[in-house]
Amino acid sequence: MHLLHQRGPLHDLPDTPEAYDAVLADVVEQALRRLTPEGNLEHPDCVDDIGDTSLGITSLLALAWQRGKDPRLPDAVRRSLAFHLRERVYRDDNPGYPNLRVRDCGLPYARYTLAAGAHPIGDWPSTVWALLQAVNVLDTADGLIDDEQRAELLEVARGYWSWLTGATFFNPQEAGNQAIGCVVGGLMLAALLPAPEGAEVRARALELYCAEIRAHRVRDRGALLPPEHGGAYDNNYGPISLSFLAQAHRVSGEAVFAEDGDALARYLDARLTGGGFDNGGPRYSEQHSAFESVLGLRYFGARIGSDLGRYRGDSRWARHAVKADGGVDGHFAWMLVWQIQDDTPWHRTPCAAPARHQLRAGTVSVAFDDHMTPAVIEAAGTYCLPAAVGRQHGFGPVTDGFLLCRPMGEVRVRDARADGLTAKLVTKPVVGRDHVLRSVRSLYVTDGTTLWTTVAVERLTGTPYLLAGLPYAEDDGDRVRRTAHAAVSSAGALRLTHPEAQGPEHFDARAELTQEQAAFALAEDPRGYGNPDKGWAHLVGSSALEAGPIADAPDDLHVFAVRHGVEEPLAVSAAWGEDGLVLTTDAFTAVLGPADAHAEPQLTLRAVSR
């Protein structure tokens, strides 16, 4: 089975002016066929996320007219805009909406679902989206709409902004993408208003960003990130936030948006595998965005000098939102408008500078979590996640059922490159059930094709082994499919085990079940509202690669060695030398030296001559 949402890299989509004109031409033909006598451009199957969709198609038609002057479009734009102003602007409080600060204020807002009282919780983001569609129409419809219609739409946009920032609590879902989107709406609205009023709206938008978003950023993997539905990052909404930051910087020029976008982009670059696979988040574990992410990935990829466009988007939404029949939906249409207006080219080569939470070379990558434990290992087109044993998750030595990967103190990292090899040494102080403090030294070395992982720790009792990953997915052309196999070899005994117990808390890689589905089954809240990362944390056990210790090692150490990417036999030896622990393979020799004057570990790497 294929993963539903992780498909082709977004930078593979043509983004020339001619390609975008072809996209708009298709939207125009669909819209003109769909336009009802009343002026409605909504998809017939649209129920949720509907309040902004007709206006979104209107904005695309306005942009298409601006670029090509199709004589059929002025009438369609005016009729569809009239429909939105007449039928989709609500002023009576939605029954059951819990986030009002002022009752019966009469300000306009957009509904997530049209029926009164039906899922009103979505009205705040729907109003953000409607504000963004409105300012895009106002920005592109010069010569298309008359002064009366323009004035009415501008007044509604003012009202949307006032409702979002005064009549309700700001950002009630704690969703960074929605909140930054609202700020963008304010910044764009400010540019359309008379000078004194526009300055006030701009100042309010910047104040909200700094006080309500930036001040509440969440730290993960060394970066401060806009909180997303209660977590630090979501691989669906995080790149959308990046697009909003790009637009905020484009329209305001404020350095804060560039700085925060750069930080988010570097974080995303570090957690993203070379093949573009990503996993984890507080709202969706595997549901990637697509066209909604292009602006941010392209804009900030160019700024930080890295190939963020390798991100695997959902190609079904490659250009714009669509319904199940493939028909265009106006939801999030402003993102297509903005990416067409922006001419930043894709940066297509990886960043050369080492990153603390990433090891990457060629077709191999390791993304590390906040504790410098691998979160995803990629080699030979296969992706391994942290395995689980006894409710403990990660990569590391296991003794008597206890996983030694959670640090009890500072984690040290040393990067090295030599002779075509790229390496990272991670040193962690850990404490086992025996309360003994041990140093776990994990060395990751890649030649760009395979990955060697060697782990050394003070000698353990019992029958220890290395928990070396959960085989989860593999590349299949432009798709990613589930797997229960990975090409891995070990210098010690190697086995792939599967849970014997049944139930959602035991993840068997052989089952036709995604990580996200399993995680939501364990989450406290319903699918789509809970936190799958927290749900996954309840996992008791999983399929796992387990590697025994090598035979050729000092008596005072247990040393484990595996190689991801090939199944050929692996030979590794470990011995104490004058300068530290010497690890020898058929491809390289590494010396793990004592701490330097700053108490940092030393690493010397040399390729073996052949």
CSV table of C-alpha atoms in Angstrom, one decimal, residues 443 451-456 489-492 548-554 559-563 569-575 581-590:
chain,number,residue,atom,x,y,z
A,443,LEU,CA,28.9,7.4,15.5
A,451,LEU,CA,25.1,4.5,6.6
A,452,TRP,CA,27.3,2.9,9.2
A,453,THR,CA,26.1,3.3,12.8
A,454,THR,CA,28.4,2.2,15.6
A,455,VAL,CA,27.4,2.6,19.2
A,456,ALA,CA,29.8,2.1,22.2
A,489,SER,CA,23.5,-5.7,7.9
A,490,SER,CA,25.2,-6.0,11.3
A,491,ALA,CA,28.6,-7.0,12.7
A,492,GLY,CA,26.8,-8.9,15.4
A,548,GLY,CA,23.7,-8.0,18.9
A,549,PRO,CA,27.2,-6.7,20.0
A,550,ILE,CA,30.3,-7.3,18.0
A,551,ALA,CA,32.7,-9.9,19.1
A,552,ASP,CA,35.9,-7.9,18.5
A,553,ALA,CA,35.6,-5.2,21.2
A,554,PRO,CA,37.4,-4.3,24.5
A,559,VAL,CA,30.0,-2.1,20.9
A,560,PHE,CA,27.2,-2.5,18.3
A,561,ALA,CA,27.5,-1.9,14.6
A,562,VAL,CA,24.9,-1.9,11.8
A,563,ARG,CA,24.9,-0.6,8.2
A,569,PRO,CA,28.2,-8.9,5.6
A,570,LEU,CA,29.7,-6.2,7.8
A,571,ALA,CA,33.0,-6.5,9.7
A,572,VAL,CA,33.8,-3.9,12.5
A,573,SER,CA,36.4,-4.0,15.2
A,574,ALA,CA,36.9,-1.8,18.2
A,575,ALA,CA,40.1,-1.4,20.3
A,581,LEU,CA,38.6,4.2,21.0
A,582,VAL,CA,39.6,3.1,17.4
A,583,LEU,CA,36.7,1.8,15.3
A,584,THR,CA,37.8,0.0,12.1
A,585,THR,CA,35.6,-1.1,9.1
A,586,ASP,CA,36.4,-2.0,5.6
A,587,ALA,CA,35.6,1.6,4.5
A,588,PHE,CA,37.0,3.8,7.3
A,589,THR,CA,38.8,4.1,10.6
A,590,ALA,CA,37.4,6.4,13.2
